[in-house]
Amino acid sequence: MKSMVFTLKRKFRFPRIRRENFSVKEYFARYGLQIFFMLTFLLGLILGVAYATKADKDFLLRLDFLFLSNMNSRLSMSAFEIFCSCFTTDFLVLFVVFCFSFAPWGTVTLPFCTAFKGFSVGVSSAFIFSLYRMSGIGFYILVVLPGAILFLFALVSYCKEGFTLSVRFLRLSLFGSIKEPYLNRNIRSFFNKSLIALLVTLGSSLLDMILWVLFAHMFNFS
């Protein structure tokens, strides 16, 4: 009996839980590009808010296809028109990222894509908040923000992939140091990521449409 208990104690040992050391260097090596593009988005957001406080309101209303400013015009749209309006704006940003990713200078121009998206969000939010006060804040949080956050994560991830591909073309143009099969694998991988980004953009536009149809008319914008 004693030998049996002793055997069980020897065999059934709980595994030790080891706490791995957190490495800042490894973290930034893995997520540095995403952090960089998120910071450019935040910079654009700040600039957009600053611009909206000084811009002409009539001018912003005419640019509703870029900035969400003309609420009455958007509320008069059908569900399909709202979906097309939301998707077109985000798709144009994705298309620009796609084009820049195949150019060596994309390493310089891609950050402007996230900065522009941040600028448009900053202008739209500041304009709505200043014009409609509490109704605008509630509307933006409930209706606009969920789809915007979903698209933002897709855009940051897509810009990271595009930046990596653009670096490959930059090295190829300067040094010719990349083998063709290796570059082809990177291009195929980028096309797959492009499809994922497009599907997420469709999902965010669909979410925008649903939230607009369900909740937009609950707020007073007169």
PDB file of C-alpha atoms in Angstrom:
ATOM      1  CA  MET A   1       0.000   0.000   0.000  1.00  0.00           C
ATOM      2  CA  LYS A   2       2.820   2.353   0.892  1.00  0.00           C
ATOM      3  CA  SER A   3       4.606   1.577  -2.326  1.00  0.00           C
ATOM      4  CA  MET A   4       1.398   2.322  -4.252  1.00  0.00           C
ATOM      5  CA  VAL A   5       0.985   5.759  -2.663  1.00  0.00           C
ATOM      6  CA  PHE A   6       4.630   6.481  -3.260  1.00  0.00           C
ATOM      7  CA  THR A   7       4.275   5.518  -6.925  1.00  0.00           C
ATOM      8  CA  LEU A   8       1.254   7.767  -7.401  1.00  0.00           C
ATOM      9  CA  LYS A   9       3.086  10.678  -5.870  1.00  0.00           C
ATOM     10  CA  ARG A  10       5.996  10.123  -8.186  1.00  0.00           C
ATOM     11  CA  LYS A  11       3.877   9.885 -11.342  1.00  0.00           C
ATOM     12  CA  PHE A  12       1.273  12.620 -10.854  1.00  0.00           C
ATOM     13  CA  ARG A  13       3.200  15.869 -10.642  1.00  0.00           C
ATOM     14  CA  PHE A  14       1.611  19.199 -11.417  1.00  0.00           C
ATOM     15  CA  PRO A  15       3.464  21.084 -14.160  1.00  0.00           C
ATOM     16  CA  ARG A  16       5.312  24.182 -13.122  1.00  0.00           C
ATOM     17  CA  ILE A  17       3.863  27.399 -14.405  1.00  0.00           C
ATOM     18  CA  ARG A  18       6.694  29.519 -15.695  1.00  0.00           C
ATOM     19  CA  ARG A  19       6.249  33.190 -16.290  1.00  0.00           C
ATOM     20  CA  GLU A  20       8.058  34.251 -19.409  1.00  0.00           C
ATOM     21  CA  ASN A  21       9.920  37.534 -19.302  1.00  0.00           C
ATOM     22  CA  PHE A  22       8.266  40.333 -21.241  1.00  0.00           C
ATOM     23  CA  SER A  23      10.559  41.656 -23.966  1.00  0.00           C
ATOM     24  CA  VAL A  24       9.882  45.168 -25.220  1.00  0.00           C
ATOM     25  CA  LYS A  25      12.198  44.571 -28.149  1.00  0.00           C
ATOM     26  CA  GLU A  26      10.324  41.461 -29.285  1.00  0.00           C
ATOM     27  CA  TYR A  27       6.971  43.200 -28.789  1.00  0.00           C
ATOM     28  CA  PHE A  28       7.907  46.118 -31.043  1.00  0.00           C
ATOM     29  CA  ALA A  29       9.510  43.765 -33.556  1.00  0.00           C
ATOM     30  CA  ARG A  30       6.158  41.988 -33.833  1.00  0.00           C
ATOM     31  CA  TYR A  31       3.702  44.871 -33.508  1.00  0.00           C
ATOM     32  CA  GLY A  32       5.839  47.914 -34.317  1.00  0.00           C
ATOM     33  CA  LEU A  33       4.287  48.575 -37.715  1.00  0.00           C
ATOM     34  CA  GLN A  34       0.744  48.299 -36.379  1.00  0.00           C
ATOM     35  CA  ILE A  35       1.623  50.748 -33.592  1.00  0.00           C
ATOM     36  CA  PHE A  36       3.212  53.103 -36.112  1.00  0.00           C
ATOM     37  CA  PHE A  37       0.147  53.149 -38.360  1.00  0.00           C
ATOM     38  CA  MET A  38      -2.131  53.552 -35.351  1.00  0.00           C
ATOM     39  CA  LEU A  39      -0.088  56.592 -34.286  1.00  0.00           C
ATOM     40  CA  THR A  40      -0.411  58.115 -37.761  1.00  0.00           C
ATOM     41  CA  PHE A  41      -4.164  57.572 -37.515  1.00  0.00           C
ATOM     42  CA  LEU A  42      -4.229  59.363 -34.148  1.00  0.00           C
ATOM     43  CA  LEU A  43      -2.160  62.215 -35.598  1.00  0.00           C
ATOM     44  CA  GLY A  44      -4.626  62.571 -38.449  1.00  0.00           C
ATOM     45  CA  LEU A  45      -7.492  62.438 -35.949  1.00  0.00           C
ATOM     46  CA  ILE A  46      -6.036  65.327 -33.954  1.00  0.00           C
ATOM     47  CA  LEU A  47      -5.439  67.370 -37.093  1.00  0.00           C
ATOM     48  CA  GLY A  48      -8.983  66.641 -38.264  1.00  0.00           C
ATOM     49  CA  VAL A  49     -10.489  67.863 -35.007  1.00  0.00           C
ATOM     50  CA  ALA A  50      -8.378  71.022 -35.162  1.00  0.00           C
ATOM     51  CA  TYR A  51      -9.384  71.623 -38.788  1.00  0.00           C
ATOM     52  CA  ALA A  52     -13.099  71.087 -38.135  1.00  0.00           C
ATOM     53  CA  THR A  53     -13.167  73.823 -35.503  1.00  0.00           C
ATOM     54  CA  LYS A  54     -11.977  76.396 -38.071  1.00  0.00           C
ATOM     55  CA  ALA A  55     -13.365  75.087 -41.375  1.00  0.00           C
ATOM     56  CA  ASP A  56     -16.363  76.545 -43.153  1.00  0.00           C
ATOM     57  CA  LYS A  57     -19.473  74.477 -42.333  1.00  0.00           C
ATOM     58  CA  ASP A  58     -20.932  74.897 -45.828  1.00  0.00           C
ATOM     59  CA  PHE A  59     -17.694  73.587 -47.307  1.00  0.00           C
ATOM     60  CA  LEU A  60     -17.793  70.483 -45.063  1.00  0.00           C
ATOM     61  CA  LEU A  61     -21.420  69.850 -46.000  1.00  0.00           C
ATOM     62  CA  ARG A  62     -20.438  69.735 -49.664  1.00  0.00           C
ATOM     63  CA  LEU A  63     -17.767  67.145 -48.899  1.00  0.00           C
ATOM     64  CA  ASP A  64     -20.143  64.628 -47.360  1.00  0.00           C
ATOM     65  CA  PHE A  65     -18.715  61.855 -49.561  1.00  0.00           C
ATOM     66  CA  LEU A  66     -15.428  62.226 -47.629  1.00  0.00           C
ATOM     67  CA  PHE A  67     -16.571  63.448 -44.230  1.00  0.00           C
ATOM     68  CA  LEU A  68     -19.790  62.505 -42.484  1.00  0.00           C
ATOM     69  CA  SER A  69     -21.238  66.002 -42.160  1.00  0.00           C
ATOM     70  CA  ASN A  70     -24.587  66.360 -43.964  1.00  0.00           C
ATOM     71  CA  MET A  71     -26.819  64.347 -41.640  1.00  0.00           C
ATOM     72  CA  ASN A  72     -30.117  65.316 -43.275  1.00  0.00           C
ATOM     73  CA  SER A  73     -28.856  64.155 -46.658  1.00  0.00           C
ATOM     74  CA  ARG A  74     -27.669  60.843 -45.230  1.00  0.00           C
ATOM     75  CA  LEU A  75     -30.936  60.255 -43.352  1.00  0.00           C
ATOM     76  CA  SER A  76     -32.935  60.647 -46.556  1.00  0.00           C
ATOM     77  CA  MET A  77     -31.022  57.783 -48.212  1.00  0.00           C
ATOM     78  CA  SER A  78     -32.286  54.247 -48.533  1.00  0.00           C
ATOM     79  CA  ALA A  79     -30.509  51.392 -46.776  1.00  0.00           C
ATOM     80  CA  PHE A  80     -28.706  50.393 -49.972  1.00  0.00           C
ATOM     81  CA  GLU A  81     -27.589  53.973 -50.622  1.00  0.00           C
ATOM     82  CA  ILE A  82     -26.215  54.220 -47.083  1.00  0.00           C
ATOM     83  CA  PHE A  83     -24.303  50.981 -47.600  1.00  0.00           C
ATOM     84  CA  CYS A  84     -22.857  52.210 -50.903  1.00  0.00           C
ATOM     85  CA  SER A  85     -21.893  55.556 -49.382  1.00  0.00           C
ATOM     86  CA  CYS A  86     -20.064  53.936 -46.463  1.00  0.00           C
ATOM     87  CA  PHE A  87     -18.399  51.273 -48.583  1.00  0.00           C
ATOM     88  CA  THR A  88     -17.247  53.625 -51.348  1.00  0.00           C
ATOM     89  CA  THR A  89     -15.327  55.879 -48.971  1.00  0.00           C
ATOM     90  CA  ASP A  90     -13.545  53.008 -47.236  1.00  0.00           C
ATOM     91  CA  PHE A  91     -12.928  51.125 -50.481  1.00  0.00           C
ATOM     92  CA  LEU A  92     -11.138  54.143 -51.971  1.00  0.00           C
ATOM     93  CA  VAL A  93      -8.742  54.127 -49.014  1.00  0.00           C
ATOM     94  CA  LEU A  94      -8.108  50.390 -49.434  1.00  0.00           C
ATOM     95  CA  PHE A  95      -7.547  50.840 -53.165  1.00  0.00           C
ATOM     96  CA  VAL A  96      -4.941  53.541 -52.569  1.00  0.00           C
ATOM     97  CA  VAL A  97      -3.187  51.271 -50.041  1.00  0.00           C
ATOM     98  CA  PHE A  98      -3.252  48.469 -52.606  1.00  0.00           C
ATOM     99  CA  CYS A  99      -1.636  50.651 -55.284  1.00  0.00           C
ATOM    100  CA  PHE A 100       1.038  52.068 -52.980  1.00  0.00           C
ATOM    101  CA  SER A 101       1.962  48.584 -51.756  1.00  0.00           C
ATOM    102  CA  PHE A 102       3.307  47.667 -55.199  1.00  0.00           C
ATOM    103  CA  ALA A 103       5.531  50.738 -55.385  1.00  0.00           C
ATOM    104  CA  PRO A 104       8.913  51.304 -53.708  1.00  0.00           C
ATOM    105  CA  TRP A 105       7.743  54.701 -52.470  1.00  0.00           C
ATOM    106  CA  GLY A 106       4.855  53.062 -50.636  1.00  0.00           C
ATOM    107  CA  THR A 107       7.008  53.013 -47.521  1.00  0.00           C
ATOM    108  CA  VAL A 108       6.651  56.814 -47.472  1.00  0.00           C
ATOM    109  CA  THR A 109       3.093  57.248 -48.759  1.00  0.00           C
ATOM    110  CA  LEU A 110       1.249  54.458 -46.898  1.00  0.00           C
ATOM    111  CA  PRO A 111       1.292  56.299 -43.536  1.00  0.00           C
ATOM    112  CA  PHE A 112      -0.663  59.096 -45.210  1.00  0.00           C
ATOM    113  CA  CYS A 113      -3.516  56.639 -45.839  1.00  0.00           C
ATOM    114  CA  THR A 114      -4.097  55.964 -42.151  1.00  0.00           C
ATOM    115  CA  ALA A 115      -3.486  59.647 -41.400  1.00  0.00           C
ATOM    116  CA  PHE A 116      -6.153  60.636 -43.927  1.00  0.00           C
ATOM    117  CA  LYS A 117      -8.623  58.173 -42.432  1.00  0.00           C
ATOM    118  CA  GLY A 118      -7.909  59.620 -39.003  1.00  0.00           C
ATOM    119  CA  PHE A 119      -8.334  63.130 -40.431  1.00  0.00           C
ATOM    120  CA  SER A 120     -11.752  62.251 -41.892  1.00  0.00           C
ATOM    121  CA  VAL A 121     -12.891  60.680 -38.610  1.00  0.00           C
ATOM    122  CA  GLY A 122     -11.649  63.716 -36.682  1.00  0.00           C
ATOM    123  CA  VAL A 123     -13.432  66.167 -38.975  1.00  0.00           C
ATOM    124  CA  SER A 124     -16.684  64.185 -38.928  1.00  0.00           C
ATOM    125  CA  SER A 125     -16.773  63.654 -35.169  1.00  0.00           C
ATOM    126  CA  ALA A 126     -15.833  67.232 -34.297  1.00  0.00           C
ATOM    127  CA  PHE A 127     -18.366  68.619 -36.778  1.00  0.00           C
ATOM    128  CA  ILE A 128     -21.184  66.426 -35.456  1.00  0.00           C
ATOM    129  CA  PHE A 129     -20.319  67.117 -31.812  1.00  0.00           C
ATOM    130  CA  SER A 130     -20.180  70.875 -32.281  1.00  0.00           C
ATOM    131  CA  LEU A 131     -23.337  71.090 -34.379  1.00  0.00           C
ATOM    132  CA  TYR A 132     -25.632  68.624 -32.600  1.00  0.00           C
ATOM    133  CA  ARG A 133     -24.148  68.495 -29.074  1.00  0.00           C
ATOM    134  CA  MET A 134     -25.399  65.570 -26.962  1.00  0.00           C
ATOM    135  CA  SER A 135     -27.497  64.097 -29.762  1.00  0.00           C
ATOM    136  CA  GLY A 136     -24.446  64.104 -31.986  1.00  0.00           C
ATOM    137  CA  ILE A 137     -22.276  62.435 -29.352  1.00  0.00           C
ATOM    138  CA  GLY A 138     -24.828  59.708 -28.689  1.00  0.00           C
ATOM    139  CA  PHE A 139     -25.382  59.181 -32.390  1.00  0.00           C
ATOM    140  CA  TYR A 140     -21.685  58.918 -33.140  1.00  0.00           C
ATOM    141  CA  ILE A 141     -21.029  56.421 -30.346  1.00  0.00           C
ATOM    142  CA  LEU A 142     -24.020  54.216 -31.157  1.00  0.00           C
ATOM    143  CA  VAL A 143     -24.193  54.402 -34.948  1.00  0.00           C
ATOM    144  CA  VAL A 144     -20.868  55.475 -36.437  1.00  0.00           C
ATOM    145  CA  LEU A 145     -18.175  54.282 -34.037  1.00  0.00           C
ATOM    146  CA  PRO A 146     -18.642  50.457 -34.228  1.00  0.00           C
ATOM    147  CA  GLY A 147     -18.160  50.281 -37.992  1.00  0.00           C
ATOM    148  CA  ALA A 148     -15.331  52.832 -37.884  1.00  0.00           C
ATOM    149  CA  ILE A 149     -13.415  50.777 -35.301  1.00  0.00           C
ATOM    150  CA  LEU A 150     -13.887  47.579 -37.295  1.00  0.00           C
ATOM    151  CA  PHE A 151     -12.572  49.218 -40.455  1.00  0.00           C
ATOM    152  CA  LEU A 152      -9.695  50.832 -38.563  1.00  0.00           C
ATOM    153  CA  PHE A 153      -8.343  47.465 -37.410  1.00  0.00           C
ATOM    154  CA  ALA A 154      -8.615  46.137 -40.973  1.00  0.00           C
ATOM    155  CA  LEU A 155      -6.892  49.229 -42.389  1.00  0.00           C
ATOM    156  CA  VAL A 156      -3.996  49.163 -39.911  1.00  0.00           C
ATOM    157  CA  SER A 157      -3.388  45.465 -40.525  1.00  0.00           C
ATOM    158  CA  TYR A 158      -3.624  45.940 -44.293  1.00  0.00           C
ATOM    159  CA  CYS A 159      -1.223  48.889 -44.265  1.00  0.00           C
ATOM    160  CA  LYS A 160       1.247  46.765 -42.315  1.00  0.00           C
ATOM    161  CA  GLU A 161       1.114  44.068 -44.997  1.00  0.00           C
ATOM    162  CA  GLY A 162       1.361  46.678 -47.744  1.00  0.00           C
ATOM    163  CA  PHE A 163       4.339  48.330 -46.072  1.00  0.00           C
ATOM    164  CA  THR A 164       6.140  44.988 -45.860  1.00  0.00           C
ATOM    165  CA  LEU A 165       5.520  44.312 -49.556  1.00  0.00           C
ATOM    166  CA  SER A 166       6.618  47.826 -50.493  1.00  0.00           C
ATOM    167  CA  VAL A 167       9.894  47.261 -48.646  1.00  0.00           C
ATOM    168  CA  ARG A 168      10.459  44.157 -50.804  1.00  0.00           C
ATOM    169  CA  PHE A 169      10.026  46.214 -53.978  1.00  0.00           C
ATOM    170  CA  LEU A 170      12.294  48.929 -52.578  1.00  0.00           C
ATOM    171  CA  ARG A 171      15.048  46.395 -51.897  1.00  0.00           C
ATOM    172  CA  LEU A 172      14.505  44.883 -55.328  1.00  0.00           C
ATOM    173  CA  SER A 173      14.777  48.243 -57.080  1.00  0.00           C
ATOM    174  CA  LEU A 174      17.864  49.328 -55.130  1.00  0.00           C
ATOM    175  CA  PHE A 175      19.801  46.122 -54.685  1.00  0.00           C
ATOM    176  CA  GLY A 176      18.058  43.433 -56.727  1.00  0.00           C
ATOM    177  CA  SER A 177      18.533  41.142 -53.733  1.00  0.00           C
ATOM    178  CA  ILE A 178      15.186  39.302 -53.708  1.00  0.00           C
ATOM    179  CA  LYS A 179      14.712  36.036 -55.538  1.00  0.00           C
ATOM    180  CA  GLU A 180      11.693  35.917 -57.838  1.00  0.00           C
ATOM    181  CA  PRO A 181       9.961  32.901 -56.191  1.00  0.00           C
ATOM    182  CA  TYR A 182      10.270  34.568 -52.784  1.00  0.00           C
ATOM    183  CA  LEU A 183       8.732  37.781 -54.113  1.00  0.00           C
ATOM    184  CA  ASN A 184       5.929  35.825 -55.768  1.00  0.00           C
ATOM    185  CA  ARG A 185       5.042  34.224 -52.428  1.00  0.00           C
ATOM    186  CA  ASN A 186       4.867  37.672 -50.837  1.00  0.00           C
ATOM    187  CA  ILE A 187       2.605  38.934 -53.597  1.00  0.00           C
ATOM    188  CA  ARG A 188       0.263  35.938 -53.314  1.00  0.00           C
ATOM    189  CA  SER A 189       0.119  36.413 -49.549  1.00  0.00           C
ATOM    190  CA  PHE A 190      -0.703  40.100 -50.030  1.00  0.00           C
ATOM    191  CA  PHE A 191      -3.538  39.260 -52.423  1.00  0.00           C
ATOM    192  CA  ASN A 192      -4.992  36.950 -49.774  1.00  0.00           C
ATOM    193  CA  LYS A 193      -4.726  39.712 -47.162  1.00  0.00           C
ATOM    194  CA  SER A 194      -6.360  42.105 -49.644  1.00  0.00           C
ATOM    195  CA  LEU A 195      -9.346  39.804 -49.930  1.00  0.00           C
ATOM    196  CA  ILE A 196      -9.636  39.616 -46.137  1.00  0.00           C
ATOM    197  CA  ALA A 197      -9.425  43.411 -45.846  1.00  0.00           C
ATOM    198  CA  LEU A 198     -12.121  43.779 -48.503  1.00  0.00           C
ATOM    199  CA  LEU A 199     -14.422  41.340 -46.703  1.00  0.00           C
ATOM    200  CA  VAL A 200     -13.941  43.166 -43.400  1.00  0.00           C
ATOM    201  CA  THR A 201     -14.691  46.460 -45.152  1.00  0.00           C
ATOM    202  CA  LEU A 202     -17.885  44.984 -46.551  1.00  0.00           C
ATOM    203  CA  GLY A 203     -18.763  43.823 -43.030  1.00  0.00           C
ATOM    204  CA  SER A 204     -18.110  47.248 -41.511  1.00  0.00           C
ATOM    205  CA  SER A 205     -20.227  48.924 -44.214  1.00  0.00           C
ATOM    206  CA  LEU A 206     -23.015  46.425 -43.610  1.00  0.00           C
ATOM    207  CA  LEU A 207     -22.787  47.128 -39.878  1.00  0.00           C
ATOM    208  CA  ASP A 208     -22.975  50.872 -40.582  1.00  0.00           C
ATOM    209  CA  MET A 209     -26.067  50.366 -42.724  1.00  0.00           C
ATOM    210  CA  ILE A 210     -27.825  48.266 -40.062  1.00  0.00           C
ATOM    211  CA  LEU A 211     -27.067  50.736 -37.270  1.00  0.00           C
ATOM    212  CA  TRP A 212     -28.175  53.665 -39.428  1.00  0.00           C
ATOM    213  CA  VAL A 213     -31.472  52.002 -40.271  1.00  0.00           C
ATOM    214  CA  LEU A 214     -32.161  50.916 -36.692  1.00  0.00           C
ATOM    215  CA  PHE A 215     -31.023  53.890 -34.625  1.00  0.00           C
ATOM    216  CA  ALA A 216     -30.292  57.000 -36.724  1.00  0.00           C
ATOM    217  CA  HIS A 217     -33.895  58.253 -36.683  1.00  0.00           C
ATOM    218  CA  MET A 218     -33.940  58.135 -32.871  1.00  0.00           C
ATOM    219  CA  PHE A 219     -31.783  61.289 -32.754  1.00  0.00           C
ATOM    220  CA  ASN A 220     -32.828  64.866 -33.422  1.00  0.00           C
ATOM    221  CA  PHE A 221     -30.675  66.678 -35.999  1.00  0.00           C
ATOM    222  CA  SER A 222     -32.905  69.656 -36.699  1.00  0.00           C
TER     223      SER A 222
END
